[in-house]
Coordinates of C-alpha atoms and ligand atoms in Angstrom, one line a residue:
M197 CA 128.4 49.1 87.4
A198 CA 128.6 45.5 86.2
Q199 CA 130.7 45.0 83.1
R200 CA 130.2 42.2 80.6
I201 CA 133.1 40.2 79.1
I202 CA 132.5 37.9 76.2
I203 CA 135.2 35.5 75.0
D204 CA 134.1 33.9 71.8
P205 CA 135.5 31.6 70.8
V206 CA 137.7 30.4 73.7
T207 CA 140.9 29.4 71.9
R208 CA 143.2 26.4 72.7
I209 CA 140.3 24.1 73.5
E210 CA 138.6 21.7 71.2
G211 CA 135.5 23.1 69.4
H212 CA 133.5 26.3 69.7
L213 CA 132.8 27.6 73.2
K214 CA 131.6 31.0 74.1
I215 CA 132.0 32.3 77.6
E216 CA 130.1 35.3 78.9
V217 CA 130.6 36.7 82.4
E218 CA 129.4 39.7 84.3
V219 CA 132.1 41.4 86.4
D220 CA 131.4 43.7 89.3
G221 CA 133.9 45.2 91.7
G222 CA 136.7 43.2 89.9
K223 CA 134.9 39.8 90.5
V224 CA 132.8 37.6 88.3
I225 CA 129.2 37.7 89.6
D226 CA 127.6 35.6 86.9
A227 CA 128.7 33.3 84.0
K228 CA 127.3 31.6 81.0
S229 CA 128.9 28.8 79.0
S230 CA 127.6 28.3 75.5
G231 CA 128.3 25.5 73.0
T232 CA 127.8 27.2 69.7
L233 CA 127.9 24.2 67.4
F234 CA 125.3 21.6 66.6
R235 CA 126.2 18.1 65.4
G236 CA 123.4 15.6 66.2
L237 CA 125.6 12.5 65.8
E238 CA 123.0 10.5 67.8
L239 CA 120.5 11.0 65.0
I240 CA 122.9 9.6 62.4
L241 CA 122.8 6.2 64.2
N242 CA 119.0 5.7 64.1
G243 CA 118.1 2.7 61.9
R244 CA 121.7 1.5 61.4
D245 CA 123.3 -1.8 62.1
P246 CA 124.1 -1.8 65.9
R247 CA 127.5 -3.3 65.2
D248 CA 128.5 -0.1 63.5
A249 CA 127.9 2.1 66.5
C250 CA 131.4 1.8 67.9
H251 CA 132.8 3.0 64.6
I252 CA 130.3 5.8 63.9
M253 CA 130.5 7.1 67.4
Q254 CA 134.3 7.5 67.2
R255 CA 133.6 10.2 64.7
I256 CA 132.3 12.5 67.5
C257 CA 135.8 13.6 68.1
G258 CA 139.4 13.4 66.9
V259 CA 140.9 13.8 70.4
C260 CA 138.9 11.0 72.2
P261 CA 137.5 8.7 69.5
I262 CA 138.9 5.9 71.7
A263 CA 136.7 6.9 74.6
H264 CA 133.6 6.9 72.4
G265 CA 134.6 3.7 70.7
T266 CA 135.1 2.1 74.2
A267 CA 131.8 3.4 75.7
S268 CA 130.1 2.1 72.6
M269 CA 131.8 -1.3 72.7
L270 CA 130.8 -1.6 76.4
C271 CA 127.2 -0.6 75.5
L272 CA 127.1 -3.2 72.7
D273 CA 128.7 -5.9 74.9
D274 CA 125.8 -5.2 77.3
A275 CA 123.1 -5.2 74.7
F276 CA 124.4 -8.4 72.9
G277 CA 125.2 -10.2 76.2
V278 CA 128.9 -10.9 75.2
K279 CA 132.0 -10.7 77.3
P280 CA 135.5 -10.2 75.7
P281 CA 138.2 -12.7 76.5
P282 CA 141.2 -11.4 78.7
N283 CA 143.3 -10.4 75.6
G284 CA 140.4 -8.4 74.3
R285 CA 139.8 -6.6 77.5
I286 CA 143.5 -5.9 77.9
V287 CA 144.1 -4.7 74.3
R288 CA 141.1 -2.3 74.8
N289 CA 142.7 -1.0 78.0
L290 CA 146.1 -0.5 76.3
I291 CA 144.5 1.5 73.6
Q292 CA 142.6 3.6 76.1
G293 CA 145.8 4.1 78.1
A294 CA 147.7 5.4 75.0
N295 CA 144.7 7.7 74.4
Y296 CA 144.9 9.1 78.0
L297 CA 148.6 9.8 77.6
Q298 CA 148.4 11.6 74.3
S299 CA 145.3 13.5 75.4
H300 CA 146.7 14.7 78.8
I301 CA 150.1 15.6 77.3
L302 CA 148.4 17.6 74.5
H303 CA 146.2 19.3 77.0
F304 CA 148.9 20.5 79.3
Y305 CA 151.6 21.5 76.9
H306 CA 149.8 22.6 73.8
L307 CA 146.5 23.9 75.2
A308 CA 146.9 25.0 78.8
A309 CA 150.6 25.7 79.5
L310 CA 150.7 28.9 77.5
D311 CA 148.5 30.4 80.1
Y312 CA 151.5 30.2 82.4
V313 CA 154.5 29.9 80.1
K314 CA 155.5 32.9 77.9
G315 CA 156.5 31.6 74.5
P316 CA 158.6 33.5 71.9
D317 CA 156.8 36.4 70.2
T318 CA 155.8 34.3 67.2
A319 CA 153.0 32.0 66.2
P320 CA 151.7 29.7 67.7
F321 CA 152.6 31.5 70.9
I322 CA 150.9 34.8 70.0
P323 CA 148.3 36.4 70.3
R324 CA 148.0 36.0 74.0
Y325 CA 146.7 37.9 77.0
E326 CA 149.5 40.0 78.4
G327 CA 150.6 40.8 81.9
D328 CA 150.8 37.8 84.2
Y329 CA 153.7 35.5 83.3
R330 CA 155.5 34.7 86.5
L331 CA 157.9 31.8 85.8
P332 CA 161.6 32.7 86.3
K333 CA 163.4 32.9 82.9
A334 CA 165.3 29.6 83.2
I335 CA 162.1 27.6 84.0
N336 CA 160.1 29.4 81.4
D337 CA 162.7 28.7 78.7
L338 CA 162.8 25.0 79.7
A339 CA 159.1 24.8 79.5
V340 CA 159.1 26.2 75.9
Q341 CA 161.6 23.4 75.0
H342 CA 159.2 20.9 76.6
Y343 CA 156.3 22.2 74.5
I344 CA 158.3 21.2 71.4
K345 CA 159.4 17.9 73.0
A346 CA 155.8 17.1 73.9
L347 CA 154.8 17.3 70.2
D348 CA 157.1 14.4 69.6
I349 CA 156.1 12.4 72.6
R350 CA 152.4 12.9 71.8
K351 CA 153.1 11.6 68.3
K352 CA 154.7 8.6 69.8
A353 CA 151.7 8.0 72.0
Q354 CA 149.5 7.9 68.9
E355 CA 151.9 5.5 67.2
M356 CA 151.9 3.3 70.3
L357 CA 148.1 3.3 70.2
A358 CA 148.2 2.2 66.5
V359 CA 150.3 -0.9 67.4
F360 CA 147.1 -2.5 68.5
G361 CA 144.6 0.0 67.1
A362 CA 145.8 -0.1 63.5
K363 CA 145.4 3.7 63.1
M364 CA 144.6 6.8 65.0
P365 CA 142.2 8.6 65.0
H366 CA 139.3 6.3 64.6
V367 CA 140.7 2.9 65.2
T368 CA 139.5 0.0 63.1
V369 CA 139.9 -2.9 65.5
F370 CA 137.0 -2.1 67.9
T371 CA 134.0 -4.5 68.0
A372 CA 131.5 -5.9 70.5
G373 CA 133.1 -8.9 72.1
G374 CA 136.6 -7.6 72.2
V375 CA 138.9 -6.4 69.4
T376 CA 139.7 -7.8 65.9
E377 CA 143.5 -7.5 66.6
T378 CA 145.8 -10.5 67.1
V379 CA 148.2 -10.3 70.0
T380 CA 151.8 -11.2 69.1
A381 CA 155.1 -11.1 71.0
E382 CA 156.4 -8.6 68.4
K383 CA 153.6 -6.2 69.0
I384 CA 154.0 -6.4 72.8
T385 CA 157.7 -5.6 72.4
Q386 CA 157.0 -2.7 70.0
F387 CA 154.3 -1.2 72.4
R388 CA 156.7 -1.6 75.4
Q389 CA 159.4 0.4 73.6
Y390 CA 157.1 3.3 73.1
L391 CA 155.7 3.1 76.6
R392 CA 159.1 3.3 78.2
E393 CA 159.9 6.6 76.6
I394 CA 156.5 8.1 77.2
T395 CA 156.4 7.0 80.8
A396 CA 159.9 8.6 81.4
F397 CA 158.5 11.8 79.9
V398 CA 155.5 11.8 82.2
D399 CA 157.6 11.1 85.3
D400 CA 160.6 13.3 84.5
V401 CA 159.1 16.2 82.6
Y402 CA 155.3 16.5 82.7
I403 CA 154.7 16.0 86.4
P404 CA 157.8 18.2 87.4
D405 CA 156.6 20.9 85.0
V406 CA 153.1 20.9 86.6
L407 CA 154.7 21.1 90.0
A408 CA 156.9 24.0 88.9
V409 CA 153.9 25.9 87.6
A410 CA 152.0 25.1 90.8
G411 CA 155.0 26.4 92.9
V412 CA 155.0 29.7 91.2
Y413 CA 151.2 30.3 90.5
G414 CA 150.0 28.6 93.7
D415 CA 148.9 31.8 95.4
D416 CA 145.8 32.2 93.4
G417 CA 146.0 29.0 91.2
F418 CA 144.8 26.9 94.1
S419 CA 141.9 29.3 94.9
I420 CA 140.4 30.3 91.6
G421 CA 137.9 28.1 89.7
T422 CA 136.4 26.3 92.7
G423 CA 133.3 25.1 90.9
C424 CA 130.4 23.0 92.3
K425 CA 132.6 20.6 94.3
N426 CA 130.4 17.7 93.4
M427 CA 132.5 15.0 91.8
L428 CA 131.3 12.1 89.6
S429 CA 133.2 9.1 88.1
Y430 CA 131.4 6.3 86.2
G431 CA 134.6 4.2 86.6
G432 CA 136.7 3.0 83.8
I433 CA 139.4 0.6 82.6
R434 CA 138.5 -2.9 83.7
L435 CA 141.2 -4.7 85.6
T436 CA 139.6 -8.2 85.9
D437 CA 137.5 -10.5 83.9
E438 CA 135.1 -11.0 86.8
D439 CA 131.7 -9.5 86.8
D440 CA 131.7 -6.0 88.2
P441 CA 128.3 -4.5 88.3
D442 CA 129.3 -1.8 90.7
G443 CA 132.3 -0.7 88.7
Q444 CA 134.8 -1.1 91.5
K445 CA 137.3 -3.5 89.9
Q446 CA 138.6 -0.8 87.6
L447 CA 141.7 1.4 87.4
F448 CA 139.3 4.3 88.2
R449 CA 136.4 3.3 90.4
R450 CA 132.8 4.3 90.1
G451 CA 131.4 6.7 92.7
R452 CA 130.4 10.2 93.7
Y453 CA 131.7 12.8 96.2
I454 CA 129.3 15.4 97.5
N455 CA 129.3 17.4 100.7
G456 CA 132.2 15.4 102.1
Q457 CA 130.5 12.1 101.5
F458 CA 131.6 9.3 99.1
L459 CA 128.5 7.7 97.6
P460 CA 127.6 5.0 95.0
V461 CA 126.3 5.8 91.5
D462 CA 123.0 4.5 90.0
E463 CA 123.0 5.4 86.3
K464 CA 119.2 5.4 86.4
K465 CA 119.4 8.7 88.3
I466 CA 121.0 10.5 85.5
T467 CA 118.9 12.9 83.4
E468 CA 119.5 15.7 80.9
E469 CA 117.7 19.0 81.1
V470 CA 117.1 21.4 78.2
K471 CA 115.4 24.5 79.5
Y472 CA 118.4 26.6 78.5
S473 CA 119.5 24.4 75.6
W474 CA 118.4 24.6 71.9
F475 CA 116.3 21.4 72.2
N476 CA 112.5 20.9 72.5
D477 CA 111.3 21.5 76.0
S478 CA 109.1 18.3 75.8
T479 CA 112.4 16.3 75.9
T480 CA 113.7 17.7 79.2
G481 CA 114.5 15.6 82.3
K482 CA 114.8 12.3 80.5
Y483 CA 117.0 9.4 81.6
P484 CA 119.5 9.0 78.7
G485 CA 118.2 5.4 77.9
E486 CA 115.0 7.1 76.9
G487 CA 116.5 10.4 75.8
M488 CA 115.7 12.3 72.7
T489 CA 117.6 14.7 70.4
E490 CA 115.1 17.2 69.0
P491 CA 116.9 20.4 68.1
A492 CA 115.0 23.6 68.6
P493 CA 117.3 26.3 67.1
G494 CA 116.4 29.8 68.2
K495 CA 114.4 28.6 71.3
K496 CA 113.7 31.6 73.5
G497 CA 115.9 31.9 76.6
A498 CA 118.2 29.1 75.5
Y499 CA 121.9 29.8 75.0
S500 CA 123.7 26.5 74.3
W501 CA 123.8 23.4 72.1
L502 CA 124.9 21.4 75.2
K503 CA 122.2 19.9 77.3
A504 CA 122.5 20.0 81.1
P505 CA 123.2 16.5 82.6
R506 CA 122.3 16.1 86.2
Y507 CA 122.5 13.3 88.9
E508 CA 119.4 13.4 91.1
G509 CA 118.9 16.9 89.7
T510 CA 122.4 18.0 90.9
P511 CA 125.3 19.2 88.8
Y512 CA 128.5 17.2 89.0
E513 CA 132.1 17.9 87.8
V514 CA 133.7 15.1 85.9
G515 CA 137.3 14.5 84.8
P516 CA 140.7 13.8 86.4
L517 CA 140.0 15.7 89.6
A518 CA 136.7 13.8 90.1
R519 CA 138.4 10.5 89.4
Q520 CA 141.2 11.2 91.9
I521 CA 138.8 12.3 94.6
V522 CA 136.4 9.4 94.1
N523 CA 139.4 7.0 94.2
K524 CA 140.6 8.8 97.4
Q525 CA 144.0 9.5 96.0
K526 CA 146.1 10.7 98.9
E527 CA 148.0 13.5 97.2
V528 CA 144.8 15.1 95.9
I529 CA 142.7 14.5 99.1
D530 CA 145.6 16.1 101.1
L531 CA 145.1 19.3 99.1
G532 CA 141.8 19.7 100.9
E533 CA 139.8 22.7 99.7
K534 CA 142.8 23.8 97.5
G535 CA 142.1 20.8 95.3
F536 CA 138.9 22.4 94.0
S537 CA 140.8 24.8 91.8
V538 CA 142.5 25.4 88.5
L539 CA 145.8 24.0 89.7
G540 CA 144.0 21.1 91.5
R541 CA 142.7 20.0 88.1
H542 CA 146.1 20.2 86.4
F543 CA 147.8 18.4 89.3
A544 CA 145.1 15.6 89.2
R545 CA 145.6 15.2 85.4
A546 CA 149.4 14.9 85.7
L547 CA 149.2 12.5 88.6
E548 CA 146.7 10.4 86.7
S549 CA 149.0 10.3 83.6
G550 CA 151.7 8.6 85.8
Q551 CA 149.2 6.1 87.2
V552 CA 148.0 5.1 83.8
A553 CA 151.5 4.9 82.2
H554 CA 152.8 2.7 85.0
A555 CA 149.7 0.5 85.1
M556 CA 150.0 -0.1 81.3
S557 CA 153.3 -1.9 81.7
G558 CA 151.6 -4.5 84.0
W559 CA 148.8 -5.0 81.4
L560 CA 151.3 -5.7 78.7
D561 CA 152.7 -8.5 80.9
Q562 CA 149.2 -10.0 81.1
L563 CA 148.7 -10.4 77.4
V564 CA 149.1 -14.0 76.0
P565 CA 150.3 -14.1 72.4
G566 CA 148.1 -16.3 70.2
E567 CA 145.1 -16.4 72.6
P568 CA 141.8 -15.0 71.2
A569 CA 141.0 -11.3 71.7
F570 CA 137.4 -11.7 70.5
A571 CA 134.3 -13.6 71.6
P572 CA 131.5 -14.2 69.0
F573 CA 128.0 -12.9 69.5
N574 CA 124.6 -12.6 67.8
V575 CA 122.8 -9.3 67.4
P576 CA 119.4 -9.7 69.2
K577 CA 116.1 -8.7 67.6
E578 CA 115.3 -6.4 70.6
G579 CA 117.4 -5.3 73.5
S580 CA 119.1 -2.4 75.3
G581 CA 122.5 -1.7 76.6
V582 CA 124.5 0.8 78.7
G583 CA 128.2 1.6 78.4
L584 CA 129.7 3.6 81.2
H585 CA 133.3 4.6 80.8
E586 CA 135.9 7.2 81.9
A587 CA 137.1 9.3 79.0
P588 CA 140.3 11.4 79.5
R589 CA 137.9 14.3 80.2
G590 CA 135.6 12.4 82.5
A591 CA 132.5 10.3 82.8
L592 CA 131.2 9.2 79.4
G593 CA 128.0 7.1 78.9
H594 CA 126.4 5.6 75.9
W595 CA 122.9 4.1 75.8
I596 CA 121.4 1.9 73.0
T597 CA 118.0 0.5 72.2
V598 CA 118.0 -2.3 69.6
K599 CA 114.7 -2.6 67.6
D600 CA 114.2 -5.2 64.9
Y601 CA 118.0 -5.8 64.7
R602 CA 118.6 -2.1 64.1
I603 CA 119.4 0.9 66.3
G604 CA 116.1 2.2 67.6
N605 CA 117.7 4.9 69.8
Y606 CA 121.2 5.9 70.7
Q607 CA 122.2 8.5 73.3
A608 CA 125.5 9.8 74.5
V609 CA 126.1 11.9 77.6
V610 CA 129.6 13.2 77.4
P611 CA 132.2 14.7 79.9
T612 CA 132.1 18.2 78.5
T613 CA 128.4 18.1 78.5
W614 CA 128.6 17.5 82.3
N615 CA 131.2 20.2 82.8
G616 CA 130.4 22.8 80.2
G617 CA 126.6 22.5 80.0
P618 CA 124.3 25.5 80.7
R619 CA 121.9 26.1 83.6
D620 CA 119.3 23.3 84.2
D621 CA 115.6 23.6 84.5
K622 CA 115.9 24.9 88.1
G623 CA 118.4 27.5 87.0
Q624 CA 121.4 25.9 88.6
R625 CA 124.6 26.7 86.8
G626 CA 126.8 24.0 85.1
P627 CA 130.3 23.3 86.7
I628 CA 132.3 25.6 84.4
E629 CA 129.9 28.4 84.9
E630 CA 130.0 27.9 88.7
A631 CA 133.8 27.8 88.6
L632 CA 133.9 31.2 86.9
V633 CA 131.7 32.9 89.5
G634 CA 133.8 34.5 92.2
S635 CA 136.9 34.7 90.0
P636 CA 138.8 38.0 90.2
V637 CA 139.4 39.7 86.9
K638 CA 142.3 42.1 87.4
D639 CA 142.4 43.5 83.9
A640 CA 139.2 43.3 81.8
D641 CA 141.3 43.7 78.6
N642 CA 143.4 40.6 79.5
P643 CA 141.0 38.3 81.4
I644 CA 143.5 35.5 81.7
E645 CA 141.9 34.2 84.9
L646 CA 138.8 33.3 83.0
V647 CA 140.6 31.2 80.3
R648 CA 142.8 29.6 82.9
I649 CA 139.6 28.4 84.7
V650 CA 137.9 27.2 81.5
R651 CA 141.0 25.4 80.1
A652 CA 141.8 23.6 83.4
F653 CA 138.6 21.6 82.6
D654 CA 140.0 20.6 79.2
P655 CA 136.7 21.2 77.4
C656 CA 135.9 19.5 74.1
I657 CA 132.9 21.0 72.5
A658 CA 132.8 18.6 69.5
C659 CA 132.2 15.8 72.0
A660 CA 129.8 17.8 74.1
V661 CA 127.4 18.8 71.3
H662 CA 127.9 15.7 69.6
V663 CA 128.3 18.2 61.3
L664 CA 127.7 21.4 60.9
E665 CA 129.2 24.6 62.0
V666 CA 126.9 27.5 62.8
K667 CA 128.5 30.9 62.9
G668 CA 126.7 33.9 64.6
V669 CA 124.3 31.6 66.4
S670 CA 121.1 33.7 66.8
K671 CA 120.9 34.6 63.1
E672 CA 122.1 31.6 61.2
V673 CA 120.7 28.9 63.4
K674 CA 117.3 29.4 61.8
S675 CA 118.5 28.5 58.3
F676 CA 119.6 25.1 59.8
R677 CA 117.9 22.0 58.5
I678 CA 118.0 18.5 60.0
Ligands
NFE705 NI1 136.3 15.3 72.3 FE1 135.9 13.6 74.9 C1 137.1 13.1 76.2 C2 134.7 12.3 75.5 S1 135.0 15.1 76.0 S2 137.4 14.9 73.9 O1 138.0 12.8 76.8 O2 134.1 11.5 75.8 O3 133.6 15.7 76.4
MG706 MG1 123.7 13.4 74.0

């Protein structure tokens, strides 16, 4: 007889996620991923000065405010018809790079590694699922030391970010047309000092640790968590000042991978479906540029505050694995089918951290002290804009409509909405749901396979549902007022 396992909340991720699976014969036969928090940040923007969007949208999340600030800046650049000067583009990139590094290091060491590394029997290492820790003692002990070291390195990545961003989280220098920061030789030197130490940590500690875990857990780690195998990257981190409508002149290129084919992306083919989400059914299937946020708490049959984003009606995984595959990165492509897995995702994230860190050093060389980092602009009376970006967790899009110099509509479709969203109108599961199906559960009291699968996606529910926490969803949701 099928057995139901509910993990609520899933710990060591950002935000409130509930996972519910049905297990039969020791295998998951169905899964539901529910975002149990409503936020409605998009509604807060309506009627406001469009120039404020890149500051308000950073408040979606404390982990990736940079990603939202960046998508928003790109969206405003597009709506206002302004292009940042080289210094502005590069400073934005350096801030993004610093954010990738702190985010990926945080994810591996402080969120995911404890699924593989057995910490001492004290907080924050307990409570934990017991029974499947396979690392030899010497490697395990070293990994615990690296957990501590990673706290310091992550702090330094945030400090590095603040050299040009002024503070973290929620940097103050972001604006349409570039950044409000001035580039000086002193700041370049300061940034470079941090970057050297962090790059060495990524090369000498983070990547080797991921390989060590892969070596020991590879038997099943490269086979569980397959998912939908459709991969999407909007492309991110602009490498030139030339026009790039197809998003190809970026550190991470725009594209899709589906059924063995590499295909282009047309953002007009993105929709969000809400049949299984707590939003009004009349708003389903809309292109985000015309999207709506109309909460319908308690809607029958719905089970998540996340919408279900789709490309041509099809679910896509986003994130480091998608970026590496779309960019045809040899080490990941060479994994073949094994790449679509829990360890494939950790490997792609670590590899990407090295790519970003080494690229950043070259960007620092391109900065010209004293040159402008900002281009002036006027806010149009009417207009619209799109900002497509790659956040650490994957494809992130912002869409704005300007009406009478104010924000008429603002929509964000976020990486974890792609990955962690519920079924769509056709009943197709979201990528995390799909990745759970087929997974073995050896011990229903310690379903470690399930959290390994979920955490490999590095979900962030605060981002995904985009200020209010609702506990015990089905009852208390009804008392909720917008
Ligand atoms: Ni809140 Fe985020 C990233 C964005 S995830 S962490 O990376 O955008 O959905
Ligand atoms: Mg949204």
